[in-house]
Coordinates of C-alpha atoms and ligand atoms in Angstrom, one line a residue:
M1 CA 12.7 16.2 24.6
S2 CA 10.5 18.0 22.2
T3 CA 11.8 19.3 18.9
S4 CA 12.5 22.6 19.9
F5 CA 16.1 21.4 19.4
H6 CA 17.3 23.5 16.5
G7 CA 18.9 26.0 18.7
E8 CA 20.6 23.3 20.8
T9 CA 22.3 21.6 18.0
S10 CA 25.2 23.7 17.6
L11 CA 26.0 23.8 21.3
E12 CA 26.5 20.1 20.4
P13 CA 29.9 18.3 19.5
A14 CA 31.0 18.9 16.5
D15 CA 32.5 15.6 15.2
G16 CA 29.1 14.0 15.6
D17 CA 30.6 10.8 17.4
E18 CA 27.8 11.0 19.8
G19 CA 25.3 11.5 17.2
G20 CA 23.8 14.7 18.3
G21 CA 24.1 18.2 16.6
N22 CA 24.8 16.9 13.4
G23 CA 23.1 16.6 10.2
A24 CA 21.7 13.1 10.8
R25 CA 19.2 14.6 13.4
E26 CA 18.2 17.7 11.5
V27 CA 16.3 15.2 9.2
V28 CA 15.4 12.9 12.1
A29 CA 13.5 15.8 14.1
A30 CA 12.7 17.9 10.7
L31 CA 10.5 14.6 9.4
V32 CA 8.7 14.9 13.3
D33 CA 8.1 18.5 12.7
S34 CA 6.5 17.6 9.4
N35 CA 4.2 14.9 11.4
V36 CA 6.3 11.7 10.0
E37 CA 6.3 10.1 13.2
V38 CA 7.1 6.4 12.5
M39 CA 10.2 5.5 10.8
F40 CA 10.3 1.4 9.1
A41 CA 14.2 1.1 9.5
N42 CA 16.9 -1.4 8.5
P43 CA 19.8 0.4 8.6
G44 CA 23.7 0.0 8.3
T45 CA 27.0 1.7 8.3
T46 CA 26.1 4.6 6.3
E47 CA 23.0 5.3 8.8
M48 CA 24.5 4.8 11.8
Y49 CA 24.1 8.4 12.6
L50 CA 20.5 8.6 11.7
V51 CA 20.3 5.5 14.0
A52 CA 22.1 7.2 16.9
A53 CA 20.0 10.5 16.1
L54 CA 16.7 8.6 16.9
D55 CA 17.7 8.3 20.9
R56 CA 17.5 12.3 20.9
V57 CA 14.2 12.7 19.2
P58 CA 12.6 10.3 21.1
E59 CA 8.7 11.9 18.9
M60 CA 9.8 9.5 16.3
R61 CA 9.0 5.8 16.5
P62 CA 11.3 3.5 15.1
V63 CA 10.2 0.0 13.6
L64 CA 13.0 -2.8 12.7
C65 CA 11.8 -4.7 9.6
Q66 CA 14.5 -7.3 9.1
F67 CA 14.0 -6.8 5.3
E68 CA 13.5 -3.4 3.2
G69 CA 10.4 -4.9 1.4
V70 CA 9.0 -5.2 4.6
A71 CA 9.8 -1.5 5.7
A72 CA 8.7 -0.2 2.5
G73 CA 5.3 -2.3 2.4
A74 CA 4.7 -1.8 5.8
A75 CA 5.6 2.4 5.1
D76 CA 2.7 1.6 2.0
G77 CA -0.3 0.2 5.0
Y78 CA 0.4 3.1 7.4
A79 CA 0.0 5.6 4.8
R80 CA -2.9 4.2 3.0
M81 CA -4.9 4.2 6.5
T82 CA -3.5 7.5 8.0
G83 CA -3.2 9.8 4.5
R84 CA -0.1 10.6 6.2
P85 CA 3.7 9.1 4.6
A86 CA 6.0 6.8 7.3
A87 CA 9.4 7.0 6.8
T88 CA 11.8 4.4 5.5
L89 CA 15.5 3.9 6.7
L90 CA 17.4 2.2 3.9
H91 CA 20.9 1.7 3.4
L92 CA 22.6 2.3 0.3
G93 CA 21.4 1.1 -3.2
A94 CA 21.5 -2.5 -2.0
G95 CA 18.7 -1.5 0.5
F96 CA 16.8 0.2 -1.8
G97 CA 16.3 -2.5 -4.2
Y98 CA 15.0 -4.7 -2.0
A99 CA 12.3 -2.4 -1.1
W100 CA 12.2 -1.8 -4.8
P101 CA 8.4 -3.9 -5.5
N102 CA 6.6 -2.4 -2.2
L103 CA 7.8 0.8 -3.5
H104 CA 6.4 0.4 -6.6
N105 CA 3.0 -0.3 -5.1
A106 CA 3.0 2.3 -3.2
R107 CA 3.8 4.6 -6.6
R108 CA 0.8 2.7 -8.3
G109 CA -1.3 3.5 -5.5
G110 CA -0.5 7.2 -5.0
T111 CA 0.4 6.6 -1.4
P112 CA 3.0 8.8 0.0
V113 CA 6.1 7.3 1.5
V114 CA 9.7 9.3 2.5
N115 CA 12.7 7.3 2.1
I116 CA 15.5 8.4 4.0
V117 CA 18.4 6.1 2.2
G118 CA 21.8 6.7 3.5
E119 CA 24.8 7.3 1.1
H120 CA 28.5 7.0 1.2
A121 CA 30.5 9.8 2.3
T122 CA 31.1 12.1 -1.1
S123 CA 34.7 11.6 -0.4
H124 CA 34.1 7.9 -0.6
L125 CA 32.3 7.9 -3.5
G126 CA 34.3 6.9 -6.9
L127 CA 36.6 4.7 -4.9
Q128 CA 34.2 1.5 -5.9
S129 CA 33.8 0.3 -2.1
P130 CA 32.0 -2.7 -2.1
L131 CA 28.4 -1.2 -1.5
E132 CA 28.6 2.2 -4.4
S133 CA 25.7 2.1 -6.7
D134 CA 24.1 4.7 -9.0
L135 CA 21.9 5.3 -5.8
E136 CA 19.8 8.6 -8.0
T137 CA 19.1 6.3 -11.2
L138 CA 17.8 3.2 -8.9
A139 CA 15.7 6.0 -6.5
G140 CA 14.6 7.8 -9.5
T141 CA 12.5 4.8 -11.2
V142 CA 10.4 4.4 -8.5
S143 CA 10.6 8.2 -6.6
G144 CA 8.3 10.9 -7.7
W145 CA 10.9 13.0 -6.2
V146 CA 14.2 12.5 -5.6
R147 CA 17.1 14.5 -3.9
R148 CA 20.9 14.4 -2.7
A149 CA 21.5 16.6 0.6
T150 CA 24.3 18.5 0.2
S151 CA 25.3 19.8 3.6
A152 CA 24.2 19.1 7.4
N153 CA 23.1 23.1 6.7
S154 CA 20.2 22.4 4.3
V155 CA 19.5 19.1 5.3
A156 CA 16.4 19.5 7.4
T157 CA 15.2 21.6 4.6
D158 CA 15.7 19.0 2.3
A159 CA 13.5 16.8 4.8
R160 CA 10.8 18.8 5.0
A161 CA 10.5 19.2 1.1
A162 CA 10.6 15.1 1.0
V163 CA 7.6 15.3 3.1
A164 CA 5.6 18.1 1.4
A165 CA 6.6 16.5 -2.2
A166 CA 5.0 13.2 -0.9
N167 CA 2.0 14.9 0.3
A168 CA 1.4 17.1 -2.5
L169 CA 1.9 14.4 -4.7
S170 CA -0.3 12.2 -3.4
A171 CA -3.4 14.3 -3.2
G172 CA -2.6 15.1 -7.0
R173 CA -1.1 18.5 -6.7
D174 CA 1.5 19.5 -9.1
V175 CA 4.7 20.2 -7.4
T176 CA 7.4 21.9 -9.8
D177 CA 10.2 21.3 -7.0
P178 CA 13.5 20.7 -9.0
G179 CA 13.6 17.2 -7.2
T180 CA 10.4 16.3 -8.9
T181 CA 10.6 13.4 -11.4
S182 CA 8.5 11.9 -14.3
T183 CA 7.8 8.8 -12.6
G184 CA 4.3 9.4 -11.1
G185 CA 3.3 8.1 -7.7
A186 CA 4.2 9.7 -4.3
V187 CA 7.1 8.1 -3.1
A188 CA 10.1 10.9 -2.2
T189 CA 13.2 9.7 -1.5
L190 CA 16.1 11.6 0.3
I191 CA 19.7 10.4 -0.4
V192 CA 21.5 11.4 2.6
P193 CA 25.1 10.8 2.5
A194 CA 27.1 10.2 5.8
D195 CA 29.2 13.4 5.8
V196 CA 26.2 15.1 5.4
S197 CA 24.8 12.9 8.9
W198 CA 27.9 13.2 10.9
T199 CA 28.7 16.9 10.3
R200 CA 27.6 19.6 12.9
R201 CA 25.0 22.2 11.2
V202 CA 26.8 25.7 11.6
A203 CA 24.0 27.8 10.3
P204 CA 20.3 28.5 11.4
T205 CA 18.0 26.1 10.3
P206 CA 15.3 27.3 7.9
T207 CA 12.3 26.5 9.1
A208 CA 9.9 26.8 5.8
A209 CA 8.5 23.5 4.9
T210 CA 8.9 24.0 1.3
S211 CA 8.6 27.3 -0.7
A212 CA 4.8 27.6 -1.4
D213 CA 5.4 28.5 -5.4
Q214 CA 6.9 24.7 -5.5
I215 CA 3.2 23.8 -5.0
S216 CA 0.0 24.7 -6.7
D217 CA -3.2 23.8 -6.0
D218 CA -4.8 23.7 -9.4
N219 CA -3.2 24.5 -12.7
D220 CA -5.9 22.0 -13.9
A221 CA -9.2 22.9 -15.1
D222 CA -11.8 21.8 -12.6
P223 CA -13.4 19.0 -13.7
A224 CA -17.0 19.4 -12.4
P225 CA -18.1 21.2 -14.9
A226 CA -17.5 18.3 -17.3
A227 CA -18.3 15.6 -15.1
A228 CA -21.5 17.2 -14.4
A229 CA -22.4 17.5 -18.4
A230 CA -21.5 13.8 -18.9
L231 CA -23.8 12.8 -16.7
R232 CA -26.6 15.2 -18.2
S233 CA -26.0 14.2 -21.4
G234 CA -27.7 10.9 -21.7
G235 CA -24.9 9.3 -23.2
Q236 CA -23.3 5.9 -20.8
V237 CA -21.1 7.7 -17.9
A238 CA -18.4 5.0 -16.2
L239 CA -17.6 6.6 -12.8
I240 CA -14.4 4.5 -11.3
L241 CA -13.2 5.0 -8.2
G242 CA -9.5 4.8 -6.8
A243 CA -8.3 5.3 -3.1
G244 CA -9.4 9.0 -2.7
S245 CA -13.0 8.1 -3.9
S246 CA -13.8 5.3 -1.8
S247 CA -15.1 6.0 1.8
D248 CA -18.3 5.3 3.2
D249 CA -19.6 9.2 1.9
D250 CA -17.9 8.5 -1.6
L251 CA -19.3 5.1 -2.3
R252 CA -22.7 6.6 -1.1
A253 CA -22.6 9.7 -3.7
A254 CA -21.7 7.6 -6.3
D255 CA -24.5 5.3 -5.4
R256 CA -27.1 8.0 -5.4
L257 CA -25.3 8.9 -8.6
R258 CA -25.8 5.6 -10.4
Q259 CA -29.4 5.7 -9.3
A260 CA -30.2 9.3 -10.7
T261 CA -28.3 8.9 -14.0
G262 CA -27.9 5.5 -14.8
A263 CA -24.2 5.8 -15.0
L264 CA -22.0 2.8 -14.1
V265 CA -19.9 2.5 -10.8
Y266 CA -17.2 0.7 -10.3
A267 CA -14.1 0.7 -7.8
E268 CA -10.6 -0.5 -9.2
T269 CA -9.1 -3.4 -9.5
F270 CA -7.6 -4.3 -6.3
P271 CA -8.1 -1.2 -5.1
T272 CA -5.6 0.5 -3.2
R273 CA -8.3 1.2 -0.8
R274 CA -12.1 1.1 -0.3
R275 CA -14.6 0.2 2.1
R276 CA -17.3 -2.5 1.7
G277 CA -20.2 -3.9 4.0
V278 CA -23.0 -4.1 5.2
G279 CA -25.1 -0.7 5.0
L280 CA -22.7 0.5 2.3
P281 CA -23.7 0.4 -1.4
V282 CA -23.1 -2.5 -3.1
I283 CA -20.3 -1.2 -6.0
A284 CA -18.4 -4.2 -7.3
D285 CA -14.2 -3.6 -8.2
L286 CA -13.9 -4.1 -12.0
P287 CA -12.6 -7.5 -12.5
F288 CA -8.6 -8.6 -12.7
Q289 CA -9.8 -10.5 -16.0
A290 CA -9.4 -7.8 -18.7
E291 CA -11.7 -9.3 -21.3
Q292 CA -14.5 -9.2 -18.6
T293 CA -13.8 -5.8 -17.9
R294 CA -13.8 -4.6 -21.9
Q295 CA -17.4 -6.1 -22.0
L296 CA -18.3 -4.5 -18.7
L297 CA -17.2 -0.9 -20.3
E298 CA -18.1 -1.4 -24.2
K299 CA -20.4 1.1 -24.5
V300 CA -18.9 3.9 -22.0
D301 CA -18.9 7.0 -23.8
C302 CA -17.3 9.2 -20.8
A303 CA -14.8 7.9 -17.8
I304 CA -14.6 9.5 -14.9
L305 CA -11.2 8.3 -13.1
L306 CA -11.3 9.6 -9.4
D307 CA -8.0 9.3 -8.2
T308 CA -7.1 6.1 -10.4
P309 CA -5.5 5.4 -14.0
E310 CA -7.3 4.3 -16.7
P311 CA -7.9 0.7 -16.3
V312 CA -6.0 -1.2 -18.9
A313 CA -5.0 -4.9 -19.4
A314 CA -2.3 -5.8 -16.8
F315 CA -0.6 -7.9 -19.5
A316 CA -0.9 -8.0 -23.5
A317 CA -2.3 -10.9 -25.2
P318 CA -1.6 -12.1 -28.6
G319 CA -4.1 -9.9 -30.9
R320 CA -5.8 -8.0 -28.1
P321 CA -5.6 -4.5 -27.2
G322 CA -4.0 -3.5 -24.1
R323 CA -6.3 -0.4 -23.8
L324 CA -9.9 -1.4 -21.9
L325 CA -11.8 1.4 -22.8
P326 CA -13.9 2.0 -25.9
A327 CA -11.2 4.2 -28.5
Q328 CA -13.9 7.3 -28.5
T329 CA -14.3 7.1 -24.8
S330 CA -13.6 10.5 -23.3
I331 CA -12.2 10.8 -20.3
I332 CA -11.6 13.1 -17.2
R333 CA -9.6 12.7 -14.5
V334 CA -9.7 13.9 -11.2
P335 CA -7.2 14.5 -8.8
R336 CA -7.4 12.9 -5.0
H337 CA -7.8 16.1 -3.3
R338 CA -10.6 17.0 -5.5
A339 CA -12.3 13.3 -5.7
S340 CA -14.8 13.0 -3.0
S341 CA -15.7 17.0 -2.9
L342 CA -16.7 16.3 -6.3
L343 CA -18.7 13.3 -5.8
A344 CA -20.2 14.9 -3.0
E345 CA -21.4 18.2 -5.0
L346 CA -22.3 16.2 -8.3
A347 CA -24.5 14.0 -5.9
A348 CA -26.3 16.7 -4.7
A349 CA -26.5 18.5 -7.8
L350 CA -28.1 15.6 -9.8
A351 CA -29.4 13.4 -7.0
P352 CA -30.5 15.6 -4.4
D353 CA -33.4 13.5 -3.4
V354 CA -32.1 9.8 -4.0
R355 CA -31.4 7.6 -1.2
P356 CA -28.1 5.6 -1.2
T357 CA -28.7 1.6 -1.0
A358 CA -27.7 -0.6 1.6
A359 CA -26.1 -3.9 1.8
P360 CA -27.9 -6.4 4.0
R361 CA -26.6 -8.4 7.1
L362 CA -27.0 -12.2 5.7
A363 CA -27.7 -15.1 8.0
A364 CA -24.1 -15.8 7.7
G365 CA -21.8 -19.2 7.5
G366 CA -24.5 -21.8 6.1
D367 CA -23.5 -25.1 5.0
V368 CA -19.7 -24.3 5.2
L369 CA -19.5 -24.7 8.7
S370 CA -19.0 -28.2 9.0
A371 CA -16.4 -30.8 8.9
G372 CA -16.2 -30.5 5.3
A373 CA -13.3 -29.4 3.2
L374 CA -12.3 -26.2 3.4
T375 CA -11.9 -24.5 -0.4
A376 CA -11.3 -21.5 -2.3
K377 CA -15.2 -20.9 -3.0
N378 CA -16.4 -21.2 1.0
W379 CA -13.3 -19.9 3.3
G380 CA -14.6 -16.3 2.5
D381 CA -17.9 -17.1 4.2
V382 CA -16.8 -18.4 7.4
F383 CA -14.2 -15.7 7.4
A384 CA -16.7 -12.4 6.8
A385 CA -19.5 -14.3 9.2
A386 CA -16.9 -14.1 11.7
L387 CA -15.5 -10.4 11.3
P388 CA -15.4 -8.2 13.9
E389 CA -16.5 -4.5 13.5
D390 CA -14.1 -2.0 12.1
A391 CA -11.9 -4.1 10.8
I392 CA -9.0 -3.5 8.3
I393 CA -8.1 -6.2 5.9
S394 CA -5.1 -6.7 3.9
D395 CA -5.8 -8.7 1.0
E396 CA -3.1 -10.6 -1.1
S397 CA -5.5 -13.5 -1.6
I398 CA -5.0 -13.4 -5.3
T399 CA -6.6 -16.6 -6.6
S400 CA -8.4 -17.7 -3.2
G401 CA -9.9 -14.1 -3.5
M402 CA -11.5 -14.8 -6.4
F403 CA -14.5 -17.1 -5.9
G404 CA -17.2 -16.0 -3.7
L405 CA -15.0 -14.0 -1.4
I406 CA -15.9 -10.4 -2.3
D407 CA -19.8 -11.2 -2.2
A408 CA -19.1 -12.3 1.2
M409 CA -17.4 -9.3 2.3
T410 CA -20.2 -7.4 1.1
H411 CA -22.7 -8.7 3.6
A412 CA -19.5 -8.7 6.9
H413 CA -19.4 -5.5 9.3
P414 CA -18.0 -2.6 7.2
H415 CA -14.3 -2.6 6.7
D416 CA -11.3 -1.2 5.3
T417 CA -9.8 -3.3 2.6
L418 CA -5.8 -2.5 1.2
G419 CA -5.4 -4.1 -2.2
Q420 CA -2.9 -5.2 -4.7
A421 CA -2.7 -1.6 -5.6
G422 CA 1.1 -2.3 -8.3
Y423 CA 0.8 -6.4 -8.6
A424 CA 4.4 -6.7 -7.0
I425 CA 3.6 -9.8 -4.8
G426 CA 5.0 -9.8 -0.9
Q427 CA 3.0 -6.9 -0.1
G428 CA 0.1 -8.8 2.0
I429 CA 2.1 -9.1 5.5
P430 CA 3.9 -5.7 5.2
I431 CA 0.8 -3.9 4.3
A432 CA -1.1 -5.5 7.7
T433 CA 2.1 -4.3 9.6
G434 CA 2.4 -1.0 8.7
A435 CA -1.8 -0.7 8.9
A436 CA -1.7 -2.3 11.9
I437 CA 1.0 0.3 13.6
A438 CA -1.2 2.9 11.7
C439 CA -4.5 2.2 13.5
P440 CA -3.5 0.7 17.1
G441 CA -7.4 -0.2 17.9
R442 CA -8.5 -1.7 14.8
P443 CA -8.3 -5.5 14.2
V444 CA -6.2 -6.2 10.9
F445 CA -6.7 -9.3 8.8
N446 CA -4.1 -10.4 6.1
L447 CA -5.6 -12.7 3.6
Q448 CA -2.3 -13.7 2.2
A449 CA -1.9 -16.4 -0.8
D450 CA 0.9 -18.8 0.1
G451 CA 3.4 -18.0 -2.6
S452 CA 3.2 -14.0 -2.1
A453 CA 3.4 -15.0 1.8
M454 CA 7.1 -16.3 1.5
Y455 CA 8.5 -12.9 -0.4
T456 CA 8.3 -10.9 2.9
V457 CA 7.5 -13.6 5.7
S458 CA 9.7 -11.8 7.9
G459 CA 7.5 -8.9 8.5
L460 CA 5.9 -11.7 11.0
W461 CA 8.6 -10.9 13.2
T462 CA 8.0 -7.2 13.2
Q463 CA 4.3 -7.8 14.3
A464 CA 5.6 -10.0 17.0
R465 CA 8.3 -7.6 18.1
E466 CA 5.4 -4.9 18.1
N467 CA 2.6 -6.8 19.4
L468 CA 0.5 -5.8 16.9
D469 CA -3.1 -7.0 16.4
V470 CA -2.8 -8.7 13.2
T471 CA -4.6 -12.0 11.8
T472 CA -2.6 -13.6 8.7
I473 CA -4.6 -16.1 6.9
I474 CA -2.5 -18.5 4.8
L475 CA -4.8 -19.5 2.0
D476 CA -2.5 -22.7 0.9
N477 CA -2.8 -23.8 -2.4
G478 CA 0.3 -25.0 -3.0
R479 CA 0.9 -23.3 -5.7
Y480 CA 1.2 -20.4 -7.8
A481 CA -2.2 -21.1 -8.9
I482 CA -2.9 -17.7 -10.7
L483 CA 0.2 -18.9 -13.8
D484 CA -1.9 -21.9 -14.4
G485 CA -4.2 -20.3 -16.8
E486 CA -1.2 -18.3 -17.9
L487 CA 0.9 -21.2 -18.5
E488 CA -1.9 -22.9 -20.4
R489 CA -2.3 -20.2 -22.9
A490 CA 1.6 -20.3 -23.6
G491 CA 1.3 -24.3 -24.2
G492 CA 2.8 -25.1 -21.3
A493 CA 0.3 -26.8 -19.3
G494 CA 1.7 -30.5 -18.2
L495 CA 4.8 -30.1 -18.9
P496 CA 6.9 -31.6 -15.9
M497 CA 9.9 -28.5 -16.4
A498 CA 7.3 -25.9 -16.2
E499 CA 4.8 -27.7 -13.7
S500 CA 7.9 -27.4 -11.2
L501 CA 8.0 -23.6 -11.5
I502 CA 4.4 -23.3 -10.3
N503 CA 4.1 -26.1 -7.8
L504 CA 5.1 -25.2 -4.0
S505 CA 4.3 -28.7 -2.7
R506 CA 8.3 -30.4 -3.1
P507 CA 8.5 -29.5 0.2
S508 CA 5.6 -28.1 1.6
L509 CA 5.6 -25.3 3.7
N510 CA 4.6 -25.2 7.6
F511 CA 3.2 -21.9 7.9
V512 CA 2.3 -22.6 11.4
A513 CA 6.3 -23.7 12.3
I514 CA 7.5 -20.4 10.3
A515 CA 5.2 -18.1 12.6
R516 CA 6.0 -19.7 15.9
G517 CA 10.1 -19.4 14.5
M518 CA 9.0 -16.0 14.6
G519 CA 7.2 -15.4 17.8
V520 CA 4.1 -15.8 16.1
P521 CA 1.8 -18.1 17.6
G522 CA -0.9 -20.3 15.1
A523 CA -3.4 -23.1 14.3
I524 CA -3.8 -25.2 11.1
A525 CA -7.7 -25.0 9.7
S526 CA -8.9 -27.8 7.0
T527 CA -12.2 -27.3 7.4
G528 CA -15.0 -24.8 7.9
I529 CA -15.5 -25.3 11.8
E530 CA -11.5 -25.4 12.2
L531 CA -11.3 -22.1 10.6
R532 CA -14.2 -20.5 12.6
A533 CA -12.0 -22.2 16.0
A534 CA -8.8 -20.5 14.7
L535 CA -10.1 -17.2 13.9
G536 CA -11.7 -17.1 17.5
R537 CA -8.2 -18.3 18.8
A538 CA -6.8 -15.0 17.0
R539 CA -9.2 -12.7 18.5
A540 CA -8.4 -14.3 22.2
T541 CA -4.9 -13.7 21.5
D542 CA -3.2 -10.4 22.3
G543 CA -0.8 -9.8 19.2
P544 CA -0.2 -11.1 15.8
F545 CA -1.5 -14.6 15.1
L546 CA -1.5 -17.0 11.9
I547 CA -4.2 -19.4 10.6
H548 CA -2.6 -21.7 8.2
A549 CA -5.7 -22.6 6.2
R550 CA -5.2 -25.4 3.7
L551 CA -7.5 -25.3 0.7
S552 CA -8.5 -28.4 -1.2
A553 CA -9.5 -28.2 -4.6
Ligands
LIG601 C1 7.8 -9.2 -7.1 C2 6.5 -10.5 -7.9 N1 7.3 -11.5 -8.7 C3 6.7 -12.9 -9.5 C4 5.4 -12.2 -9.4 C5 4.3 -13.1 -10.5 N2 3.6 -13.6 -10.0 C6 2.1 -13.0 -9.8 S1 1.3 -13.9 -9.2 C7 2.3 -14.9 -8.5 C8 2.2 -15.9 -7.7 C9 1.3 -16.1 -6.9 O1 1.1 -17.3 -6.0 P1 0.2 -17.2 -4.5 O2 0.9 -16.1 -3.9 O3 0.4 -18.6 -4.1 O4 -1.1 -17.0 -5.1 P2 -2.3 -17.7 -5.9 O5 -2.1 -17.5 -7.6 O6 -1.7 -19.1 -5.9 O7 -3.6 -17.5 -5.3 C10 3.5 -14.9 -9.3 C11 4.9 -15.6 -9.2 C12 4.5 -10.6 -9.4 N3 3.7 -10.5 -9.5 N4 5.7 -10.0 -8.7
LIG602 MG1 -0.8 -19.9 -4.2

């Protein structure tokens, strides 16, 4: 069936019992019409008409996730790779709540996501039935746009407006739609009451996506003159790159500007999406450690933030300011839709004859390919050497990625890295899942800290069911290791009760068994040689694979 069903809809049964000709089908078809082709779903009763509509709009690919946090993270990973939103299908406030942390990560990364959330029928609200909740408030805390559908006649328009809002907000455009909130980000949430889903549309479906005057291209002044003036001024300029300014061309343009003007160039900490690897300029991420970032930026007169928020400390520490740029630094903010073109223009104007630098391929592996123990310091060398071309990496390695991984990856085949955009852990497995669905021809690797793996481990089941080419490397240090330093600062180091909240070893986790239970084959690696062999097995395996890398201290 094509999506030209609009004219047929009113011919279908009025009661909606057969799931056709109703508001639910309007929603699914409007999403497809708006180029939303994947729905990461975990439905319940209030979504059943939407579920029933899926077989009538086969252009939509439904993907079952056994936890809403997986659905939200997968939608984030999908959109980070395609630049287009996927939909989620979530059950009332309870389902939305489980999705919240990964929606938060998407919000922080400016990634477009469209949530379709079923709600009780209008007549049912107020009865305090078991699943009733304040869905608008919940959705509003993480969505840049929220709307409650009120009629089967207008719900297609609502769905189109949701997609348009997600796309526009992600590009950094101004949206004056009445559903827009002050939360920021590009998560759009459409609440669809069950009676809207089951009611037949009687009026013709309007076709306009959303009225053009609700999205404006540029109300703000173009940042180009100020950016060029700053780079010419002789003062210290820092270019900080976010997802919209980290393509191969963007990195090369930034590197040319660095050479020509002496500007500092960094990518944001734990980048939402960036390129890295052989042949590309070496551009460091700002460190996670706030003090290090503060030092790097301490002489900056002007910061040009290209699709990234101002760098601040992730957490407060007694007596230390949260801002990491000096107080007198001027800031130029560049929205996503302008970031790449601005870099290209600046490089053409200020560095016309400068050639970009290129990271070399290094002889890989070295001593680590021995029977010696795998550690946080050496596993990255083995991984980088084995990385195939054109890979996508979901990086939730946390502390195991802080001791040489990035240096090693700089000399690996060029790849895309998707990092911890919002610091809510449990995104690695879902992001990898969504990225694999977005890019079926590309190998996906998920570098996954052990503690964070447990939050959304059911995403492995979705990877198996969809036969996705995802290799998960569990980096097992048996701890919430990053919290060790925080605990020490808080005076709790070595105290037994405190230790019991950081140690994951009683009992220890058998990730190969966990994966096998969800249909994902796996292997254990405790040495460099074993890790290399396991990566070879993963490459030779059709569908997902899990490597339980047991790291020694
Ligand atoms: C949703 C959420 N819950 C809790 C935390 C706090 N937290 C941050 S890191 C961390 C533990 C990470 O442990 P692991 O994933 O094993 O990585 P490691 O530090 O050992 O490298 C926790 C609990 C968080 N950031 N997000
Ligand atoms: Mg750990």
